[in-house]
PDB file of C-alpha atoms in Angstrom:
ATOM      1  CA  MET A1258       0.000   0.000   0.000  1.00  0.00           C
ATOM      2  CA  ALA A1259       1.305   3.472  -0.972  1.00  0.00           C
ATOM      3  CA  ARG A1260       2.144   5.735   1.939  1.00  0.00           C
ATOM      4  CA  ARG A1261      -0.266   8.650   2.221  1.00  0.00           C
ATOM      5  CA  LYS A1262       1.369  12.055   1.920  1.00  0.00           C
ATOM      6  CA  LYS A1263       1.120  14.380   4.892  1.00  0.00           C
ATOM      7  CA  GLY A1264      -0.732  17.625   4.306  1.00  0.00           C
ATOM      8  CA  ASN A1265      -3.178  18.892   1.716  1.00  0.00           C
ATOM      9  CA  PRO A1266      -2.833  19.099  -2.074  1.00  0.00           C
ATOM     10  CA  VAL A1267      -2.275  22.872  -2.196  1.00  0.00           C
ATOM     11  CA  HIS A1268      -0.875  24.187  -5.495  1.00  0.00           C
ATOM     12  CA  GLY A1269       0.423  27.670  -6.259  1.00  0.00           C
ATOM     13  CA  TRP A1270       2.893  30.386  -5.312  1.00  0.00           C
ATOM     14  CA  VAL A1271       3.161  32.448  -2.139  1.00  0.00           C
ATOM     15  CA  VAL A1272       5.214  35.632  -2.528  1.00  0.00           C
ATOM     16  CA  LEU A1273       6.608  35.999   0.963  1.00  0.00           C
ATOM     17  CA  ASP A1274       8.187  39.176   2.319  1.00  0.00           C
ATOM     18  CA  LYS A1275      10.826  37.348   4.361  1.00  0.00           C
ATOM     19  CA  PRO A1276      11.671  38.881   7.730  1.00  0.00           C
ATOM     20  CA  ILE A1277      15.226  39.475   8.895  1.00  0.00           C
ATOM     21  CA  GLY A1278      16.866  36.724  10.941  1.00  0.00           C
ATOM     22  CA  MET A1279      15.057  33.802   9.280  1.00  0.00           C
ATOM     23  CA  THR A1280      16.694  31.369   6.868  1.00  0.00           C
ATOM     24  CA  SER A1281      14.993  30.599   3.569  1.00  0.00           C
ATOM     25  CA  THR A1282      14.502  26.978   4.694  1.00  0.00           C
ATOM     26  CA  GLN A1283      12.778  28.139   7.885  1.00  0.00           C
ATOM     27  CA  ALA A1284      10.545  30.463   5.839  1.00  0.00           C
ATOM     28  CA  VAL A1285       9.515  27.632   3.518  1.00  0.00           C
ATOM     29  CA  GLY A1286       8.670  25.439   6.515  1.00  0.00           C
ATOM     30  CA  ALA A1287       6.583  28.164   8.117  1.00  0.00           C
ATOM     31  CA  VAL A1288       4.580  28.817   4.937  1.00  0.00           C
ATOM     32  CA  ARG A1289       4.081  25.120   4.308  1.00  0.00           C
ATOM     33  CA  ARG A1290       2.624  24.696   7.809  1.00  0.00           C
ATOM     34  CA  LEU A1291       0.310  27.706   7.440  1.00  0.00           C
ATOM     35  CA  PHE A1292      -1.142  26.241   4.234  1.00  0.00           C
ATOM     36  CA  GLY A1293      -0.989  22.636   5.434  1.00  0.00           C
ATOM     37  CA  ALA A1294       0.672  21.827   2.109  1.00  0.00           C
ATOM     38  CA  GLN A1295       2.198  18.487   1.174  1.00  0.00           C
ATOM     39  CA  LYS A1296       5.169  19.905  -0.708  1.00  0.00           C
ATOM     40  CA  ALA A1297       7.020  23.239  -0.836  1.00  0.00           C
ATOM     41  CA  GLY A1298      10.180  24.837  -2.213  1.00  0.00           C
ATOM     42  CA  HIS A1299      11.600  28.305  -2.820  1.00  0.00           C
ATOM     43  CA  ALA A1300      12.954  30.232  -5.803  1.00  0.00           C
ATOM     44  CA  GLY A1301      16.329  31.562  -4.727  1.00  0.00           C
ATOM     45  CA  THR A1302      17.917  31.615  -1.285  1.00  0.00           C
ATOM     46  CA  LEU A1303      17.910  34.798   0.803  1.00  0.00           C
ATOM     47  CA  ASP A1304      20.506  35.208   3.552  1.00  0.00           C
ATOM     48  CA  PRO A1305      19.126  35.349   7.122  1.00  0.00           C
ATOM     49  CA  LEU A1306      20.128  39.042   7.362  1.00  0.00           C
ATOM     50  CA  ALA A1307      18.279  39.839   4.120  1.00  0.00           C
ATOM     51  CA  THR A1308      14.600  40.722   3.811  1.00  0.00           C
ATOM     52  CA  GLY A1309      12.194  40.843   0.910  1.00  0.00           C
ATOM     53  CA  ILE A1310      10.855  38.731  -1.897  1.00  0.00           C
ATOM     54  CA  LEU A1311      11.091  34.976  -1.362  1.00  0.00           C
ATOM     55  CA  PRO A1312       8.730  33.205  -3.775  1.00  0.00           C
ATOM     56  CA  ILE A1313       7.598  29.909  -2.256  1.00  0.00           C
ATOM     57  CA  ALA A1314       6.118  27.183  -4.447  1.00  0.00           C
ATOM     58  CA  LEU A1315       3.518  24.795  -3.054  1.00  0.00           C
ATOM     59  CA  GLY A1316       2.528  21.464  -4.552  1.00  0.00           C
ATOM     60  CA  GLU A1317       2.672  21.317  -8.359  1.00  0.00           C
ATOM     61  CA  ALA A1318       4.066  24.853  -8.502  1.00  0.00           C
ATOM     62  CA  THR A1319       7.423  23.344  -7.461  1.00  0.00           C
ATOM     63  CA  LYS A1320       7.729  22.122 -11.064  1.00  0.00           C
ATOM     64  CA  THR A1321       7.966  25.754 -12.212  1.00  0.00           C
ATOM     65  CA  VAL A1322      10.664  26.794  -9.697  1.00  0.00           C
ATOM     66  CA  PRO A1323      13.522  26.802 -12.281  1.00  0.00           C
ATOM     67  CA  PHE A1324      11.752  29.496 -14.288  1.00  0.00           C
ATOM     68  CA  ALA A1325      11.471  31.767 -11.255  1.00  0.00           C
ATOM     69  CA  VAL A1326      15.081  31.090 -10.236  1.00  0.00           C
ATOM     70  CA  ASP A1327      16.291  32.026 -13.725  1.00  0.00           C
ATOM     71  CA  GLY A1328      14.331  35.301 -13.733  1.00  0.00           C
ATOM     72  CA  GLU A1329      15.950  38.711 -13.191  1.00  0.00           C
ATOM     73  CA  LYS A1330      16.206  39.864  -9.593  1.00  0.00           C
ATOM     74  CA  SER A1331      16.286  43.337  -8.057  1.00  0.00           C
ATOM     75  CA  TYR A1332      17.908  44.375  -4.777  1.00  0.00           C
ATOM     76  CA  ARG A1333      18.193  47.451  -2.577  1.00  0.00           C
ATOM     77  CA  PHE A1334      21.263  47.319  -0.353  1.00  0.00           C
ATOM     78  CA  SER A1335      23.561  49.402   1.826  1.00  0.00           C
ATOM     79  CA  VAL A1336      27.342  49.203   1.611  1.00  0.00           C
ATOM     80  CA  ARG A1337      29.469  50.427   4.503  1.00  0.00           C
ATOM     81  CA  PHE A1338      32.928  51.484   3.459  1.00  0.00           C
ATOM     82  CA  GLY A1339      36.011  51.334   5.658  1.00  0.00           C
ATOM     83  CA  ALA A1340      35.891  47.644   6.563  1.00  0.00           C
ATOM     84  CA  GLU A1341      35.800  44.279   4.801  1.00  0.00           C
ATOM     85  CA  THR A1342      34.530  41.151   6.575  1.00  0.00           C
ATOM     86  CA  ASP A1343      35.087  37.441   5.995  1.00  0.00           C
ATOM     87  CA  THR A1344      31.381  37.000   5.161  1.00  0.00           C
ATOM     88  CA  ASP A1345      31.121  40.260   3.162  1.00  0.00           C
ATOM     89  CA  ASP A1346      28.247  41.331   5.415  1.00  0.00           C
ATOM     90  CA  ALA A1347      27.687  42.659   8.929  1.00  0.00           C
ATOM     91  CA  GLU A1348      27.650  39.152  10.465  1.00  0.00           C
ATOM     92  CA  GLY A1349      31.282  38.482   9.752  1.00  0.00           C
ATOM     93  CA  LYS A1350      34.620  39.209  11.349  1.00  0.00           C
ATOM     94  CA  VAL A1351      36.478  42.291  10.107  1.00  0.00           C
ATOM     95  CA  VAL A1352      39.496  41.124   8.090  1.00  0.00           C
ATOM     96  CA  ARG A1353      40.626  44.429   6.574  1.00  0.00           C
ATOM     97  CA  THR A1354      40.088  48.121   7.258  1.00  0.00           C
ATOM     98  CA  SER A1355      40.661  51.340   5.334  1.00  0.00           C
ATOM     99  CA  ASP A1356      40.561  55.044   6.161  1.00  0.00           C
ATOM    100  CA  VAL A1357      39.320  55.815   2.629  1.00  0.00           C
ATOM    101  CA  LEU A1358      35.644  56.786   2.477  1.00  0.00           C
ATOM    102  CA  PRO A1359      34.627  57.335  -1.160  1.00  0.00           C
ATOM    103  CA  THR A1360      32.498  60.303  -2.168  1.00  0.00           C
ATOM    104  CA  PRO A1361      29.195  59.900  -4.032  1.00  0.00           C
ATOM    105  CA  ALA A1362      30.916  61.094  -7.225  1.00  0.00           C
ATOM    106  CA  GLU A1363      33.662  58.490  -6.859  1.00  0.00           C
ATOM    107  CA  ILE A1364      31.085  55.754  -6.329  1.00  0.00           C
ATOM    108  CA  GLU A1365      29.125  56.908  -9.391  1.00  0.00           C
ATOM    109  CA  ASP A1366      32.303  56.779 -11.477  1.00  0.00           C
ATOM    110  CA  ILE A1367      32.852  53.038 -10.952  1.00  0.00           C
ATOM    111  CA  LEU A1368      29.270  51.788 -11.336  1.00  0.00           C
ATOM    112  CA  GLU A1369      29.649  51.229 -15.097  1.00  0.00           C
ATOM    113  CA  ASP A1370      32.450  48.740 -14.359  1.00  0.00           C
ATOM    114  CA  PHE A1371      29.913  46.538 -12.589  1.00  0.00           C
ATOM    115  CA  ILE A1372      27.214  46.642 -15.268  1.00  0.00           C
ATOM    116  CA  GLY A1373      26.925  44.049 -18.034  1.00  0.00           C
ATOM    117  CA  GLU A1374      28.590  40.650 -18.197  1.00  0.00           C
ATOM    118  CA  ILE A1375      31.229  40.615 -15.453  1.00  0.00           C
ATOM    119  CA  SER A1376      33.393  38.121 -13.599  1.00  0.00           C
ATOM    120  CA  GLN A1377      32.636  37.647  -9.901  1.00  0.00           C
ATOM    121  CA  VAL A1378      34.175  35.469  -7.187  1.00  0.00           C
ATOM    122  CA  PRO A1379      31.349  34.338  -4.848  1.00  0.00           C
ATOM    123  CA  PRO A1380      31.731  34.925  -1.093  1.00  0.00           C
ATOM    124  CA  ALA A1381      33.475  32.164   0.845  1.00  0.00           C
ATOM    125  CA  PHE A1382      30.395  32.065   3.070  1.00  0.00           C
ATOM    126  CA  SER A1383      27.946  30.929   0.379  1.00  0.00           C
ATOM    127  CA  ALA A1384      25.822  27.872  -0.398  1.00  0.00           C
ATOM    128  CA  ILE A1385      28.027  26.790  -3.292  1.00  0.00           C
ATOM    129  CA  LYS A1386      29.108  23.160  -2.988  1.00  0.00           C
ATOM    130  CA  ILE A1387      32.763  22.085  -2.906  1.00  0.00           C
ATOM    131  CA  ASN A1388      33.223  18.307  -3.143  1.00  0.00           C
ATOM    132  CA  GLY A1389      29.703  17.835  -1.771  1.00  0.00           C
ATOM    133  CA  ASN A1390      30.087  20.317   1.099  1.00  0.00           C
ATOM    134  CA  ARG A1391      28.593  23.794   1.370  1.00  0.00           C
ATOM    135  CA  ALA A1392      31.240  26.516   1.203  1.00  0.00           C
ATOM    136  CA  TYR A1393      29.855  28.212   4.318  1.00  0.00           C
ATOM    137  CA  ASP A1394      30.172  24.985   6.324  1.00  0.00           C
ATOM    138  CA  LEU A1395      33.814  24.667   5.316  1.00  0.00           C
ATOM    139  CA  ALA A1396      34.479  28.344   6.060  1.00  0.00           C
ATOM    140  CA  ARG A1397      32.842  28.105   9.490  1.00  0.00           C
ATOM    141  CA  SER A1398      34.979  25.090  10.354  1.00  0.00           C
ATOM    142  CA  GLY A1399      38.093  27.167   9.700  1.00  0.00           C
ATOM    143  CA  GLU A1400      39.025  25.738   6.300  1.00  0.00           C
ATOM    144  CA  GLN A1401      40.329  28.087   3.637  1.00  0.00           C
ATOM    145  CA  VAL A1402      37.703  28.318   0.916  1.00  0.00           C
ATOM    146  CA  VAL A1403      38.798  29.197  -2.610  1.00  0.00           C
ATOM    147  CA  LEU A1404      35.987  29.633  -5.130  1.00  0.00           C
ATOM    148  CA  GLU A1405      36.439  30.158  -8.850  1.00  0.00           C
ATOM    149  CA  ALA A1406      35.209  33.312 -10.549  1.00  0.00           C
ATOM    150  CA  ARG A1407      31.884  33.058 -12.358  1.00  0.00           C
ATOM    151  CA  THR A1408      30.407  35.094 -15.172  1.00  0.00           C
ATOM    152  CA  ILE A1409      27.281  36.966 -14.076  1.00  0.00           C
ATOM    153  CA  VAL A1410      25.083  39.647 -15.628  1.00  0.00           C
ATOM    154  CA  VAL A1411      24.230  42.931 -13.904  1.00  0.00           C
ATOM    155  CA  ASP A1412      21.669  44.866 -15.946  1.00  0.00           C
ATOM    156  CA  ASP A1413      21.776  48.014 -13.844  1.00  0.00           C
ATOM    157  CA  LEU A1414      23.441  49.358 -10.709  1.00  0.00           C
ATOM    158  CA  ARG A1415      22.367  52.703  -9.239  1.00  0.00           C
ATOM    159  CA  LEU A1416      23.467  54.880  -6.318  1.00  0.00           C
ATOM    160  CA  ILE A1417      20.277  55.958  -4.528  1.00  0.00           C
ATOM    161  CA  ALA A1418      21.556  57.846  -1.506  1.00  0.00           C
ATOM    162  CA  MET A1419      24.292  58.240   1.088  1.00  0.00           C
ATOM    163  CA  ALA A1420      22.915  57.213   4.493  1.00  0.00           C
ATOM    164  CA  ASP A1421      26.021  58.777   6.054  1.00  0.00           C
ATOM    165  CA  GLU A1422      29.582  59.526   4.933  1.00  0.00           C
ATOM    166  CA  ALA A1423      30.529  55.839   5.132  1.00  0.00           C
ATOM    167  CA  THR A1424      27.325  54.167   3.908  1.00  0.00           C
ATOM    168  CA  ALA A1425      25.958  54.102   0.348  1.00  0.00           C
ATOM    169  CA  VAL A1426      22.471  52.891  -0.580  1.00  0.00           C
ATOM    170  CA  LEU A1427      22.290  51.225  -3.990  1.00  0.00           C
ATOM    171  CA  GLU A1428      19.874  49.313  -6.204  1.00  0.00           C
ATOM    172  CA  ALA A1429      20.787  46.503  -8.597  1.00  0.00           C
ATOM    173  CA  ASP A1430      18.983  44.560 -11.307  1.00  0.00           C
ATOM    174  CA  CYS A1431      20.853  41.346 -11.995  1.00  0.00           C
ATOM    175  CA  GLY A1432      20.690  37.803 -13.273  1.00  0.00           C
ATOM    176  CA  LYS A1433      20.961  34.372 -11.721  1.00  0.00           C
ATOM    177  CA  GLY A1434      23.996  33.660  -9.553  1.00  0.00           C
ATOM    178  CA  THR A1435      24.828  37.255  -8.629  1.00  0.00           C
ATOM    179  CA  TYR A1436      26.021  37.817  -5.057  1.00  0.00           C
ATOM    180  CA  VAL A1437      25.288  41.345  -3.846  1.00  0.00           C
ATOM    181  CA  ARG A1438      27.748  40.816  -0.988  1.00  0.00           C
ATOM    182  CA  ALA A1439      30.485  40.212  -3.560  1.00  0.00           C
ATOM    183  CA  LEU A1440      29.482  43.400  -5.404  1.00  0.00           C
ATOM    184  CA  ALA A1441      29.947  45.356  -2.170  1.00  0.00           C
ATOM    185  CA  ARG A1442      33.322  43.723  -1.519  1.00  0.00           C
ATOM    186  CA  ASP A1443      34.590  44.382  -5.044  1.00  0.00           C
ATOM    187  CA  MET A1444      33.304  47.960  -5.111  1.00  0.00           C
ATOM    188  CA  GLY A1445      35.192  48.675  -1.900  1.00  0.00           C
ATOM    189  CA  ARG A1446      38.413  47.294  -3.362  1.00  0.00           C
ATOM    190  CA  MET A1447      38.041  49.181  -6.644  1.00  0.00           C
ATOM    191  CA  LEU A1448      37.540  52.431  -4.720  1.00  0.00           C
ATOM    192  CA  GLY A1449      40.755  51.863  -2.787  1.00  0.00           C
ATOM    193  CA  SER A1450      38.723  51.291   0.355  1.00  0.00           C
ATOM    194  CA  ALA A1451      36.998  48.247   1.868  1.00  0.00           C
ATOM    195  CA  GLY A1452      33.289  47.461   1.947  1.00  0.00           C
ATOM    196  CA  HIS A1453      30.627  45.095   3.181  1.00  0.00           C
ATOM    197  CA  VAL A1454      26.826  44.863   3.085  1.00  0.00           C
ATOM    198  CA  VAL A1455      25.003  46.105   6.183  1.00  0.00           C
ATOM    199  CA  ALA A1456      21.426  45.902   4.830  1.00  0.00           C
ATOM    200  CA  LEU A1457      19.947  43.903   1.963  1.00  0.00           C
ATOM    201  CA  ARG A1458      16.423  43.680   0.582  1.00  0.00           C
ATOM    202  CA  ARG A1459      15.300  41.769  -2.503  1.00  0.00           C
ATOM    203  CA  THR A1460      12.534  43.722  -4.216  1.00  0.00           C
ATOM    204  CA  ARG A1461      11.805  41.488  -7.211  1.00  0.00           C
ATOM    205  CA  VAL A1462      12.223  37.934  -8.506  1.00  0.00           C
ATOM    206  CA  GLY A1463      11.103  37.598 -12.117  1.00  0.00           C
ATOM    207  CA  GLY A1464       7.452  38.661 -12.199  1.00  0.00           C
ATOM    208  CA  PHE A1465       7.111  38.596  -8.400  1.00  0.00           C
ATOM    209  CA  ASP A1466       7.488  41.998  -6.760  1.00  0.00           C
ATOM    210  CA  GLU A1467       6.735  43.885  -3.552  1.00  0.00           C
ATOM    211  CA  GLU A1468       3.171  44.766  -4.607  1.00  0.00           C
ATOM    212  CA  ILE A1469       1.993  41.187  -4.079  1.00  0.00           C
ATOM    213  CA  ALA A1470       4.374  40.228  -1.253  1.00  0.00           C
ATOM    214  CA  ILE A1471       2.909  39.302   2.122  1.00  0.00           C
ATOM    215  CA  PRO A1472       4.809  39.522   5.448  1.00  0.00           C
ATOM    216  CA  LEU A1473       4.890  36.283   7.427  1.00  0.00           C
ATOM    217  CA  VAL A1474       3.064  37.903  10.373  1.00  0.00           C
ATOM    218  CA  GLU A1475       0.151  38.913   8.134  1.00  0.00           C
ATOM    219  CA  LEU A1476       0.090  35.476   6.506  1.00  0.00           C
ATOM    220  CA  ALA A1477      -0.159  33.865   9.949  1.00  0.00           C
ATOM    221  CA  GLU A1478      -3.045  36.182  10.853  1.00  0.00           C
ATOM    222  CA  ALA A1479      -4.819  35.283   7.616  1.00  0.00           C
ATOM    223  CA  ALA A1480      -4.386  31.592   8.411  1.00  0.00           C
ATOM    224  CA  GLU A1481      -5.991  32.096  11.824  1.00  0.00           C
ATOM    225  CA  GLN A1482      -8.936  33.809  10.129  1.00  0.00           C
ATOM    226  CA  GLY A1483      -9.266  31.073   7.509  1.00  0.00           C
ATOM    227  CA  ASP A1484      -8.315  33.435   4.674  1.00  0.00           C
ATOM    228  CA  VAL A1485      -4.819  32.205   3.850  1.00  0.00           C
ATOM    229  CA  MET A1486      -5.764  30.824   0.404  1.00  0.00           C
ATOM    230  CA  SER A1487      -6.474  34.339  -0.862  1.00  0.00           C
ATOM    231  CA  TYR A1488      -2.686  34.913  -0.894  1.00  0.00           C
ATOM    232  CA  LEU A1489      -2.020  31.969  -3.198  1.00  0.00           C
ATOM    233  CA  GLN A1490      -0.858  32.942  -6.702  1.00  0.00           C
ATOM    234  CA  PRO A1491      -1.555  30.516  -9.598  1.00  0.00           C
ATOM    235  CA  VAL A1492       0.958  27.828 -10.565  1.00  0.00           C
ATOM    236  CA  GLU A1493       1.669  29.561 -13.875  1.00  0.00           C
ATOM    237  CA  ALA A1494       2.572  32.860 -12.162  1.00  0.00           C
ATOM    238  CA  ALA A1495       6.270  32.025 -12.614  1.00  0.00           C
ATOM    239  CA  LEU A1496       5.914  31.501 -16.367  1.00  0.00           C
ATOM    240  CA  ASP A1497       5.379  35.082 -17.575  1.00  0.00           C
ATOM    241  CA  GLU A1498       8.508  35.030 -19.724  1.00  0.00           C
ATOM    242  CA  ILE A1499       7.701  31.897 -21.756  1.00  0.00           C
ATOM    243  CA  LEU A1500       4.960  31.192 -24.285  1.00  0.00           C
ATOM    244  CA  GLY A1501       1.586  29.827 -23.163  1.00  0.00           C
ATOM    245  CA  LEU A1502      -0.308  27.546 -25.558  1.00  0.00           C
ATOM    246  CA  SER A1503      -4.060  26.921 -25.474  1.00  0.00           C
ATOM    247  CA  MET A1504      -4.946  23.298 -26.188  1.00  0.00           C
ATOM    248  CA  SER A1505      -8.023  21.474 -27.461  1.00  0.00           C
ATOM    249  CA  GLN A1506      -9.684  18.842 -25.311  1.00  0.00           C
ATOM    250  CA  ASN A1507      -8.138  16.006 -27.352  1.00  0.00           C
ATOM    251  CA  ASP A1508      -4.658  17.514 -27.151  1.00  0.00           C
ATOM    252  CA  ALA A1509      -5.108  18.094 -23.430  1.00  0.00           C
ATOM    253  CA  ALA A1510      -5.875  14.406 -22.990  1.00  0.00           C
ATOM    254  CA  ASN A1511      -2.767  13.429 -24.947  1.00  0.00           C
ATOM    255  CA  LEU A1512      -0.581  15.791 -22.926  1.00  0.00           C
ATOM    256  CA  SER A1513      -1.894  14.344 -19.667  1.00  0.00           C
ATOM    257  CA  ARG A1514      -0.436  11.013 -20.843  1.00  0.00           C
ATOM    258  CA  GLY A1515       2.909  12.638 -21.635  1.00  0.00           C
ATOM    259  CA  GLN A1516       2.404  12.524 -25.403  1.00  0.00           C
ATOM    260  CA  ALA A1517       3.584  15.249 -27.788  1.00  0.00           C
ATOM    261  CA  VAL A1518       0.977  17.226 -29.744  1.00  0.00           C
ATOM    262  CA  LEU A1519       1.039  19.248 -32.951  1.00  0.00           C
ATOM    263  CA  VAL A1520       0.391  22.964 -32.623  1.00  0.00           C
ATOM    264  CA  ARG A1521      -2.017  23.649 -35.468  1.00  0.00           C
ATOM    265  CA  GLY A1522      -3.867  26.595 -36.945  1.00  0.00           C
ATOM    266  CA  ARG A1523      -3.118  29.820 -38.756  1.00  0.00           C
ATOM    267  CA  ASP A1524      -1.966  31.490 -35.547  1.00  0.00           C
ATOM    268  CA  ALA A1525       0.305  28.617 -34.473  1.00  0.00           C
ATOM    269  CA  PRO A1526       3.648  29.986 -33.205  1.00  0.00           C
ATOM    270  CA  VAL A1527       6.736  29.461 -35.363  1.00  0.00           C
ATOM    271  CA  MET A1528       9.148  29.964 -32.472  1.00  0.00           C
ATOM    272  CA  THR A1529      11.068  27.241 -30.670  1.00  0.00           C
ATOM    273  CA  GLY A1530      11.995  26.835 -27.018  1.00  0.00           C
ATOM    274  CA  ALA A1531      10.330  26.513 -23.644  1.00  0.00           C
ATOM    275  CA  ALA A1532       6.534  26.830 -23.439  1.00  0.00           C
ATOM    276  CA  TRP A1533       3.616  25.759 -21.293  1.00  0.00           C
ATOM    277  CA  ALA A1534       0.250  24.348 -22.280  1.00  0.00           C
ATOM    278  CA  HIS A1535      -3.170  24.974 -20.759  1.00  0.00           C
ATOM    279  CA  PHE A1536      -6.784  23.961 -21.303  1.00  0.00           C
ATOM    280  CA  LYS A1537      -9.648  26.191 -20.186  1.00  0.00           C
ATOM    281  CA  GLY A1538      -7.327  28.205 -17.958  1.00  0.00           C
ATOM    282  CA  ARG A1539      -5.736  25.213 -16.235  1.00  0.00           C
ATOM    283  CA  ILE A1540      -2.048  24.478 -16.747  1.00  0.00           C
ATOM    284  CA  LEU A1541      -1.376  21.055 -18.250  1.00  0.00           C
ATOM    285  CA  ALA A1542       2.332  20.734 -18.927  1.00  0.00           C
ATOM    286  CA  LEU A1543       5.721  22.356 -19.336  1.00  0.00           C
ATOM    287  CA  GLY A1544       7.664  21.465 -22.415  1.00  0.00           C
ATOM    288  CA  GLU A1545       9.583  22.389 -25.547  1.00  0.00           C
ATOM    289  CA  LEU A1546       8.167  23.748 -28.779  1.00  0.00           C
ATOM    290  CA  GLU A1547      10.013  22.605 -31.883  1.00  0.00           C
ATOM    291  CA  LYS A1548       9.007  22.319 -35.555  1.00  0.00           C
ATOM    292  CA  GLY A1549       5.329  22.845 -34.787  1.00  0.00           C
ATOM    293  CA  GLU A1550       5.259  20.197 -32.079  1.00  0.00           C
ATOM    294  CA  PHE A1551       4.907  20.650 -28.332  1.00  0.00           C
ATOM    295  CA  ARG A1552       6.753  17.990 -26.364  1.00  0.00           C
ATOM    296  CA  PRO A1553       5.877  17.845 -22.659  1.00  0.00           C
ATOM    297  CA  THR A1554       8.730  17.534 -20.166  1.00  0.00           C
ATOM    298  CA  ARG A1555       6.723  17.991 -16.933  1.00  0.00           C
ATOM    299  CA  VAL A1556       3.036  17.073 -16.724  1.00  0.00           C
ATOM    300  CA  PHE A1557       0.912  18.570 -13.927  1.00  0.00           C
ATOM    301  CA  ASN A1558      -1.242  16.420 -11.708  1.00  0.00           C
ATOM    302  CA  PHE A1559      -3.688  18.279  -9.473  1.00  0.00           C
ATOM    303  CA  GLY A1560      -5.416  15.157  -8.220  1.00  0.00           C
TER     304      GLY A1560
END
């Protein structure tokens, strides 16, 4: 006899405004309990000291997580100049200091060097795996962690304000794999100073932004009042950047069995690549569109 899954078959996205001091794993667990969901996952880790957008997928929405993870992200963060830490944020131990405090004009002058396709060495205290171990676990145990540089994309980087003579407030729009803490570290070095992040807030992940984000406290209150489901976004909410295909009833039946279908009609798309199929507003499958054929790679089961 098959083991019965714990929880309810809840499917969709919750755009959580993560509070400071909570890990992303803890946030996922809290949301899963509030919804009584069987399965949950998140789209992109946020450090415990960071706040903001943490999209959490419940049930079948977990199949769409890669599309949210790959989406562009936006951050608002504060960099304090004059000190560099081993974690590149305020949690770490100071490893280097500098008397140089850059002016707003000097900061503005280097921003272009951090926009576009750039090379970045991730922080030693990161979730990147080295021989099966997380880098931050190795770093905390006292091992020297050496990570290779990675190519990332920063679409925009803006100086918003100076909180004080040592602290700059910036905003960044960037792609997958970008570490804001590393941006702060590298900016400090380029300015002949030292820098680390003292505040970090993620304001957008793909199509998920602050307008639809819900703080955990408010979500808990809604759960107590029996209104928590009103904060559930549809499964396809993470798929704004790929093509959606409307299917006939016969094609929907074939897709449910994992079979490829032809995309017919005068208005059939000629493009190739990732797409998703739906029937009467209900998502059926994720897949690839090629030569007029839609081939499902993940089929949804809401039973």
